[in-house]
Backbone as ProteinMPNN parsed JSONL, in Angstrom:
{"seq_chain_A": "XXXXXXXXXXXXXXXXXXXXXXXXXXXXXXXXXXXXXXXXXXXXXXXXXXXXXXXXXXXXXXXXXXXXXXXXXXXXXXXXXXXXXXXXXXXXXXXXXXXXXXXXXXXXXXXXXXXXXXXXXXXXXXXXXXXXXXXX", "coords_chain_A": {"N_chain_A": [[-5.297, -21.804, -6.829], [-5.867, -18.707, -8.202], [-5.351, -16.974, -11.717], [-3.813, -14.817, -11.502], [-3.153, -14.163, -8.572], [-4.967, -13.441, -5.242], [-4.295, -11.505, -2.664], [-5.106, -10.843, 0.638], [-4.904, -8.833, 3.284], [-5.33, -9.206, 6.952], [-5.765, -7.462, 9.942], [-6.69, -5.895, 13.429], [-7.72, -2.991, 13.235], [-7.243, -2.557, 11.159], [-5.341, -0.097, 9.96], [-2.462, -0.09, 10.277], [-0.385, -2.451, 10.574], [-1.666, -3.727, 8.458], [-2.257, -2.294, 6.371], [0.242, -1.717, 5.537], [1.614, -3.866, 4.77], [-0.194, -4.582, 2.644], [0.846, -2.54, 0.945], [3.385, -2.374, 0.515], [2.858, -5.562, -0.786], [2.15, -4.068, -3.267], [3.715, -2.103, -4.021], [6.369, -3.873, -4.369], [4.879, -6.187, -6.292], [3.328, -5.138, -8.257], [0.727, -5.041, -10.829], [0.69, -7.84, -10.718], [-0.29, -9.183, -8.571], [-3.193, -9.216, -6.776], [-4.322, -7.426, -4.472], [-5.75, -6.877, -1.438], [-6.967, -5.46, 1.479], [-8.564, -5.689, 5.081], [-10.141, -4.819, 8.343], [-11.126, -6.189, 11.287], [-12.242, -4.415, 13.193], [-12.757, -1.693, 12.046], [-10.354, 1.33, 12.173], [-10.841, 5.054, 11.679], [-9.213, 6.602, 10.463], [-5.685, 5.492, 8.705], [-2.948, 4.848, 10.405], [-0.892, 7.903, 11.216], [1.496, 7.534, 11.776], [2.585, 4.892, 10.482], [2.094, 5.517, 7.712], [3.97, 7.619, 7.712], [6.113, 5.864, 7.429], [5.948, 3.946, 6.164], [6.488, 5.878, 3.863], [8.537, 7.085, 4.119], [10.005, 4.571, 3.107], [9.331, 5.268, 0.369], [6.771, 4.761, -0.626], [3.56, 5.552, -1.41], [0.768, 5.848, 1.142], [-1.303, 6.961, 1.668], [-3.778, 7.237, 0.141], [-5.074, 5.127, 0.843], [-7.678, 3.834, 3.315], [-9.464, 2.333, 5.961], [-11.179, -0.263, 6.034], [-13.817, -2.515, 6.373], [-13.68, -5.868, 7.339], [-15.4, -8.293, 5.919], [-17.281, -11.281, 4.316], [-17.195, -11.695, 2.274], [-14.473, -10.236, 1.095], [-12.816, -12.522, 1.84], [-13.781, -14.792, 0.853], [-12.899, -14.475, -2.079], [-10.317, -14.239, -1.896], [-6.918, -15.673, -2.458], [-4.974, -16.252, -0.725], [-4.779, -15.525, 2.74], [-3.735, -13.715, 5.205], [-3.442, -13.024, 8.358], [-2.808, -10.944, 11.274], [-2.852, -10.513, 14.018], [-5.701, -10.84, 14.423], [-7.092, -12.198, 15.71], [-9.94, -14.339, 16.492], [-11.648, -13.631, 14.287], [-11.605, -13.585, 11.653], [-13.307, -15.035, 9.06], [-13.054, -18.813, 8.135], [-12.939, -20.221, 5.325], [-13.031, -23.084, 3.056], [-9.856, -24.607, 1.407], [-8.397, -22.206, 1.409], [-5.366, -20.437, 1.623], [-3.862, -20.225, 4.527], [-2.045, -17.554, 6.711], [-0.543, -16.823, 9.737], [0.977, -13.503, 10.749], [3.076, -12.743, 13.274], [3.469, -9.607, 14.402], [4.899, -6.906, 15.904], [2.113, -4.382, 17.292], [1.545, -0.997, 15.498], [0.304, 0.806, 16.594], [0.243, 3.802, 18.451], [2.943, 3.795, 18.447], [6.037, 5.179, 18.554], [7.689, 6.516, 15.669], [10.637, 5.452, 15.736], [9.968, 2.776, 16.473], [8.103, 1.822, 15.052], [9.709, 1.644, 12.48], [10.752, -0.746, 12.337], [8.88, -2.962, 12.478], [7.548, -2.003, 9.872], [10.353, -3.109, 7.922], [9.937, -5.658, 8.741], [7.61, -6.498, 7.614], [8.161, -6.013, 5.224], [10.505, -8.157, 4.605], [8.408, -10.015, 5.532], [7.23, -9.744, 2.963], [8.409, -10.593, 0.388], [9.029, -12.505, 0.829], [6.71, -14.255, 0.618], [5.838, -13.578, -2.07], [8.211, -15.011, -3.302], [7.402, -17.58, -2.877], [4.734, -17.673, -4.371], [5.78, -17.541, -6.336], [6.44, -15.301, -7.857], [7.865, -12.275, -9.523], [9.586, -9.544, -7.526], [9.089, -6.231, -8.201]], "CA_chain_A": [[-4.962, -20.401, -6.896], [-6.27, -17.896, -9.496], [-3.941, -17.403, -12.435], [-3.381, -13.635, -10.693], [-3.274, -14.645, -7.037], [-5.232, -12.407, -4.623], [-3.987, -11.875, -1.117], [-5.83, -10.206, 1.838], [-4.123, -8.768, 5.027], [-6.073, -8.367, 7.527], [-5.637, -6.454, 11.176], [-7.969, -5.15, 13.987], [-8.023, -1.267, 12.482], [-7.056, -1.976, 9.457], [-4.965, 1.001, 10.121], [-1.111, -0.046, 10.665], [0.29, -3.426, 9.516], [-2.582, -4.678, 7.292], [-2.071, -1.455, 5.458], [2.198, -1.419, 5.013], [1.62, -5.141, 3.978], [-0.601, -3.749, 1.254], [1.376, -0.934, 0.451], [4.943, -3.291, 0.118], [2.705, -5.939, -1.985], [1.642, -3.903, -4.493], [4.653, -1.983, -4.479], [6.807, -5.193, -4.628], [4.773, -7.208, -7.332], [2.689, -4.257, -9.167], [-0.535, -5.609, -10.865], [0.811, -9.48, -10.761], [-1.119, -9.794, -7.23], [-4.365, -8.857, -6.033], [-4.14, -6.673, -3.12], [-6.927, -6.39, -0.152], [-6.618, -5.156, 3.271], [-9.253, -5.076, 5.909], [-10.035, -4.697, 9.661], [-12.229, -6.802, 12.263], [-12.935, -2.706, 13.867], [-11.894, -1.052, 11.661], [-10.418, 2.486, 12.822], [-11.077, 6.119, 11.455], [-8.214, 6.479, 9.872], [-4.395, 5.184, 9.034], [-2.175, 5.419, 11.264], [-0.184, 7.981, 10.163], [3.425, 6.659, 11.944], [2.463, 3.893, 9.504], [2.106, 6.468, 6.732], [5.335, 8.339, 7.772], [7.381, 4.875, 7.503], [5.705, 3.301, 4.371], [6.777, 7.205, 3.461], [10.499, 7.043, 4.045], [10.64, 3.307, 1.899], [9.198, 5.825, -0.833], [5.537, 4.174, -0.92], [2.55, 6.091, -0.674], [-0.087, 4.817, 1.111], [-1.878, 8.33, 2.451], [-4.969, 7.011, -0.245], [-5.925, 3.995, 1.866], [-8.838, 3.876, 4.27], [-9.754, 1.442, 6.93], [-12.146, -0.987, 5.791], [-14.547, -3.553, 7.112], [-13.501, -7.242, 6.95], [-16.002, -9.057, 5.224], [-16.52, -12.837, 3.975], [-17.335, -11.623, 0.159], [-13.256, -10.368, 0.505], [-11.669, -13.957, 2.708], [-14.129, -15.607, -0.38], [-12.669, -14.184, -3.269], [-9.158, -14.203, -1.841], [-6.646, -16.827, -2.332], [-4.232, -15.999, 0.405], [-5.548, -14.299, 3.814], [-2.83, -13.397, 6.12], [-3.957, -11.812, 9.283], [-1.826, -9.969, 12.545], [-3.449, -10.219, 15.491], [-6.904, -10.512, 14.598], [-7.742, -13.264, 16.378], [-10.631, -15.692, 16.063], [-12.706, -13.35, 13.83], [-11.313, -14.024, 10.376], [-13.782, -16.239, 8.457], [-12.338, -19.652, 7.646], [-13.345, -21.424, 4.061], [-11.982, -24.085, 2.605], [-9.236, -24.541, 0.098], [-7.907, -20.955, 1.543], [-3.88, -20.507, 2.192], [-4.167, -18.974, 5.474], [-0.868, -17.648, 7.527], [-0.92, -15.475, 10.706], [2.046, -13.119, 11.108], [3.098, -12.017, 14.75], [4.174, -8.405, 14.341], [3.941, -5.781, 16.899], [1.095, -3.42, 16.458], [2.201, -0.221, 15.866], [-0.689, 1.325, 16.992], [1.027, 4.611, 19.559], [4.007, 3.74, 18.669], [6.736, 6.598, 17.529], [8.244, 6.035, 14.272], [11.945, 4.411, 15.819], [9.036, 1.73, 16.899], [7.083, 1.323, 13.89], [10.348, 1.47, 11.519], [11.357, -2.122, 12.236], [7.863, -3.022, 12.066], [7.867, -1.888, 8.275], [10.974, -3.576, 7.468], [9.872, -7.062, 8.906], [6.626, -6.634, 6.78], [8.412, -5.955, 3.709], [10.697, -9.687, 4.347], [7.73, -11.621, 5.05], [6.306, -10.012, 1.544], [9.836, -10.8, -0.21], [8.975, -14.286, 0.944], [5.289, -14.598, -0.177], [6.232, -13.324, -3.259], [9.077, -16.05, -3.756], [6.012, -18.582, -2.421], [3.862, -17.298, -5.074], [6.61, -17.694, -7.913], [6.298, -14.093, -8.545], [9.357, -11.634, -8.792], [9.787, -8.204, -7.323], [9.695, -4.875, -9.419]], "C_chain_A": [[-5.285, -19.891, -8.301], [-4.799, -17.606, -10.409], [-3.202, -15.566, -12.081], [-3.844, -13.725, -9.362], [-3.907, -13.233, -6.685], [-4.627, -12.667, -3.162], [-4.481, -10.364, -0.529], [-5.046, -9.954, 3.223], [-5.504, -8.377, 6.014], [-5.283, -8.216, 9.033], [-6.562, -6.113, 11.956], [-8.411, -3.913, 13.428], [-7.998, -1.319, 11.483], [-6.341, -0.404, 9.352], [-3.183, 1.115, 10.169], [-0.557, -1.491, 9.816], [-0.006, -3.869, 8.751], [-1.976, -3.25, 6.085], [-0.384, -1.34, 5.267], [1.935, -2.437, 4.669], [1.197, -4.982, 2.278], [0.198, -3.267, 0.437], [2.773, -1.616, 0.045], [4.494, -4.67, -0.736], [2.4, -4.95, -3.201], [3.005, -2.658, -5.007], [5.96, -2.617, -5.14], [6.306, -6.203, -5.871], [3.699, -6.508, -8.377], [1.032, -5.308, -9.776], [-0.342, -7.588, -11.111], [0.55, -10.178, -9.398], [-2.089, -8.657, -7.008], [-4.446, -8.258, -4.829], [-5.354, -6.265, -2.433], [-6.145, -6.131, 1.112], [-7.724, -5.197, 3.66], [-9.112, -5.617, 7.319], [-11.408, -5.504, 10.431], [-13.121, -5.552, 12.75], [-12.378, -2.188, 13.209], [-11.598, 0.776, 12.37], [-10.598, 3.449, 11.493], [-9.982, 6.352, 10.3], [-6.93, 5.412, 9.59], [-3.792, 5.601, 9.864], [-0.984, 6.111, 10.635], [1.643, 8.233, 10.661], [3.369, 5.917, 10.999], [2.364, 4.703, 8.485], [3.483, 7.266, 6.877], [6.353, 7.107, 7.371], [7.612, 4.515, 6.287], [6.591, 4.571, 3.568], [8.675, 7.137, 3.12], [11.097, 5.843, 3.124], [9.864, 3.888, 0.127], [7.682, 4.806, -1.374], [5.283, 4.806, -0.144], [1.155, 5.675, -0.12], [-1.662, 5.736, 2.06], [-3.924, 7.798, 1.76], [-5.635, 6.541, 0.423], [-6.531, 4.614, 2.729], [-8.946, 2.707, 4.754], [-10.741, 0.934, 6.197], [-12.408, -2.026, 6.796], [-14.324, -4.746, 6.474], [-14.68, -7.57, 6.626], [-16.279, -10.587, 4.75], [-16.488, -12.264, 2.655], [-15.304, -11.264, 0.168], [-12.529, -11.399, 1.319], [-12.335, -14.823, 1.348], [-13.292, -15.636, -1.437], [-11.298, -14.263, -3.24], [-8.239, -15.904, -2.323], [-5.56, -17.036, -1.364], [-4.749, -14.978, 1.621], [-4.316, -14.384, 4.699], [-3.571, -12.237, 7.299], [-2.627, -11.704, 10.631], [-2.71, -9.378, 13.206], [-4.891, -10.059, 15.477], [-8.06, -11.597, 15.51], [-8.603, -14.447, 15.539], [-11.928, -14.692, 14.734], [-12.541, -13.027, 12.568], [-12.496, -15.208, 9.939], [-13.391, -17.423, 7.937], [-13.099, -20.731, 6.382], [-12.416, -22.154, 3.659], [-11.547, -24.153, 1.514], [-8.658, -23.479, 0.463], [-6.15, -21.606, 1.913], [-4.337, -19.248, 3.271], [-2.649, -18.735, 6.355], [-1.192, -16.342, 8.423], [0.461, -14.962, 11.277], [2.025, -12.382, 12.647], [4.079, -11.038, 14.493], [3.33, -7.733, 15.742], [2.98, -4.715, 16.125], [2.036, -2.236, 16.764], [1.658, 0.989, 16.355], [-0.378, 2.165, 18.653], [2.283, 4.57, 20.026], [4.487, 4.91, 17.627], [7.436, 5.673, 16.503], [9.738, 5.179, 14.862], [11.052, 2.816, 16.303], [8.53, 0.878, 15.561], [8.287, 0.625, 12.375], [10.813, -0.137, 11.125], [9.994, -3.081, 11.837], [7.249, -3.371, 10.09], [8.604, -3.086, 7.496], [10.937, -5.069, 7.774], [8.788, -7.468, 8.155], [7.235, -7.13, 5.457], [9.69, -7.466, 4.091], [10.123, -10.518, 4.305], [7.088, -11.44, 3.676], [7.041, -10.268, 0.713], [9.608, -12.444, -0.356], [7.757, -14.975, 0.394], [5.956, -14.654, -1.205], [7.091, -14.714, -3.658], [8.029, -17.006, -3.685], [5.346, -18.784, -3.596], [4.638, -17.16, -6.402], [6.203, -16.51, -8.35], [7.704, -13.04, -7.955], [9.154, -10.352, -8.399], [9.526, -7.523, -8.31], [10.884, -4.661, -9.263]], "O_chain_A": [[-5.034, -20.501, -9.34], [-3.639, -17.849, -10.078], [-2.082, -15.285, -12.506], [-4.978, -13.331, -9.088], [-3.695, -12.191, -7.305], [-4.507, -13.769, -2.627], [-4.332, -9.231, -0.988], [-4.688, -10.814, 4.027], [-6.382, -7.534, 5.83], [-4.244, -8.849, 9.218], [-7.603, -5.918, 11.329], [-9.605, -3.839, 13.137], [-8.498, -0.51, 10.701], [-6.893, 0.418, 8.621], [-2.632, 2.214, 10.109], [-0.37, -1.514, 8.6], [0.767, -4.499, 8.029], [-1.316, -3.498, 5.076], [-0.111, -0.416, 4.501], [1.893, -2.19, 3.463], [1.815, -5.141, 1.226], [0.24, -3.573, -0.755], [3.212, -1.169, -1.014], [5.4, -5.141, -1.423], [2.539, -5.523, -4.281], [3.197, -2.399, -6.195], [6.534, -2.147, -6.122], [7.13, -6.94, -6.412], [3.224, -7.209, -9.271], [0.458, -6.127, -9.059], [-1.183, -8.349, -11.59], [0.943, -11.296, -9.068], [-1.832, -7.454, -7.048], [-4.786, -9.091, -3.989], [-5.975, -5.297, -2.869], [-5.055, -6.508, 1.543], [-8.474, -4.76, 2.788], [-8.336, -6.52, 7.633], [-12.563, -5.319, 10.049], [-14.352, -5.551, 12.75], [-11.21, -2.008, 13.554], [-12.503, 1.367, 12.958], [-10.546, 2.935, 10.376], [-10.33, 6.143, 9.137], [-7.046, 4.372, 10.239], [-3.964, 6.766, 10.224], [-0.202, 5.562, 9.859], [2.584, 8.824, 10.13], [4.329, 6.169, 10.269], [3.302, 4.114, 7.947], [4.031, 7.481, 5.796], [7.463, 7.461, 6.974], [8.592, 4.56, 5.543], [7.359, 4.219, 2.672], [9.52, 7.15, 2.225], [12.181, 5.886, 2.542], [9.845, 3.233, -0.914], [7.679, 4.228, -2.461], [5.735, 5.038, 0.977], [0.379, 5.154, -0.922], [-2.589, 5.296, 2.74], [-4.952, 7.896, 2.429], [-6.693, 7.042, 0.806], [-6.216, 5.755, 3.067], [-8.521, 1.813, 4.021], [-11.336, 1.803, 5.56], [-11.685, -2.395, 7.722], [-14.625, -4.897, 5.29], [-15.395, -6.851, 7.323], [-15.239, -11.24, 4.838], [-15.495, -12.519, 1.974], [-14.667, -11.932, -0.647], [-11.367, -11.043, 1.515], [-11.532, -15.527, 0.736], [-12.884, -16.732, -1.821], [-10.76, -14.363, -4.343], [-8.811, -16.985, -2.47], [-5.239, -18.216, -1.225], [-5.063, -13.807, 1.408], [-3.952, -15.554, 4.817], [-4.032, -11.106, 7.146], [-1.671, -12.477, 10.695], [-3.226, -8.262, 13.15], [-5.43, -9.313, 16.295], [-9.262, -11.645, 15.77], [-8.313, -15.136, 14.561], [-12.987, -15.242, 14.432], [-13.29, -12.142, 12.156], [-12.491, -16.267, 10.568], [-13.275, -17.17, 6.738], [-13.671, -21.797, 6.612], [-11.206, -21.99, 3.819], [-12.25, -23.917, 0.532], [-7.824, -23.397, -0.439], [-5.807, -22.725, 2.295], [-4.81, -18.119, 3.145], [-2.083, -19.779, 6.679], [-1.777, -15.3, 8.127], [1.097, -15.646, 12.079], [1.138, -11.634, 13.058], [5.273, -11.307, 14.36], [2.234, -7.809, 16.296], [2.986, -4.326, 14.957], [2.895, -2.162, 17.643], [2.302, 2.023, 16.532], [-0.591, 1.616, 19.734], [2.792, 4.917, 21.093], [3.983, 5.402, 16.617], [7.655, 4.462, 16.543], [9.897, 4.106, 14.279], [11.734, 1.799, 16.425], [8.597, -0.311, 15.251], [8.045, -0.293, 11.592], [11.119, -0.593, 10.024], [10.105, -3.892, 10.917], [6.827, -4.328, 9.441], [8.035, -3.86, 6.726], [11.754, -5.792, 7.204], [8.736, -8.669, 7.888], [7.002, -8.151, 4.81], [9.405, -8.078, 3.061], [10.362, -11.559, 3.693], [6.523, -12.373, 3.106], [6.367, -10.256, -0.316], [9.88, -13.262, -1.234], [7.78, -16.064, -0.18], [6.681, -15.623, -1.432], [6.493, -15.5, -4.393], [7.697, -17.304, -4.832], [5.264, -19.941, -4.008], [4.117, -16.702, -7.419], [5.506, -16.569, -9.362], [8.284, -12.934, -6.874], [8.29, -9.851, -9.12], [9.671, -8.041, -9.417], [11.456, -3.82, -9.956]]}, "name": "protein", "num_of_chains": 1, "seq": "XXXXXXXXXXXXXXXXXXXXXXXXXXXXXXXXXXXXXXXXXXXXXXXXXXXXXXXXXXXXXXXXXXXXXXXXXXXXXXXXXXXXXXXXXXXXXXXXXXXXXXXXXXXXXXXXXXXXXXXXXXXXXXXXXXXXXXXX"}
């Protein structure tokens, strides 16, 4: 691991949990982690239930855009975490790879998505501890 860890979420859209993962690391550990997101398809936009939620835990995350997964960012990473993307993550070696099972929240109303949020932000409570790095 780099001596400023990077970690990668990825997602099918890149539009809902890859992006609140994001948005609760880099709120959570500020520039003492590397923050990527991207999407297998990515969609058009965020979703913006996922923008209303991140919203209410007082993180903004309206900047983000959907991106295209890539190997140049599973290369450069040193943690890839993906949700639900299946088999189309690139796998190199030496990677820490973990795959979280969240619901998508993809047409879901915000009493849907809210729990969603808040199970993101424990498994990044827990990286973080993982990664010997503390909260803001």
């Amino acid at each position: 691991m780099t001596a400023t860890p990077s970690v990668l979420f990825v997602c099918v859209h890149n539009a809902g949990r890859s992006q609140m993962a994001a948005g609760w690391l880099r709120h959570l550990a500020g520039d003492r982690v590397e923050v990527r997101s991207a999407g297998s398809a990515p969609a058009d936009r965020i979703n913006p239930v996922a923008v209303q939620a991140m919203a209410e835990a007082g993180i903004d995350i309206t900047a983000e855009q959907p991106k295209r997964l890539d190997h140049a960012a599973v290369e450069v990473s040193d943690v890839i975490i993906t949700m639900g993307c299946g088999d189309t993550c690139p796998i190199f070696p030496g990677k820490r790879y973990e795959d979280w099972k969240l619901d998508d929240p993809a047409g879901q109303g915000i009493d849907a998505v809210r729990p969603i949020r808040d199970a993101i932000r424990t498994r990044i409570e827990q990286l973080l501890t993982e990664l010997d790095i503390r909260s803001s």
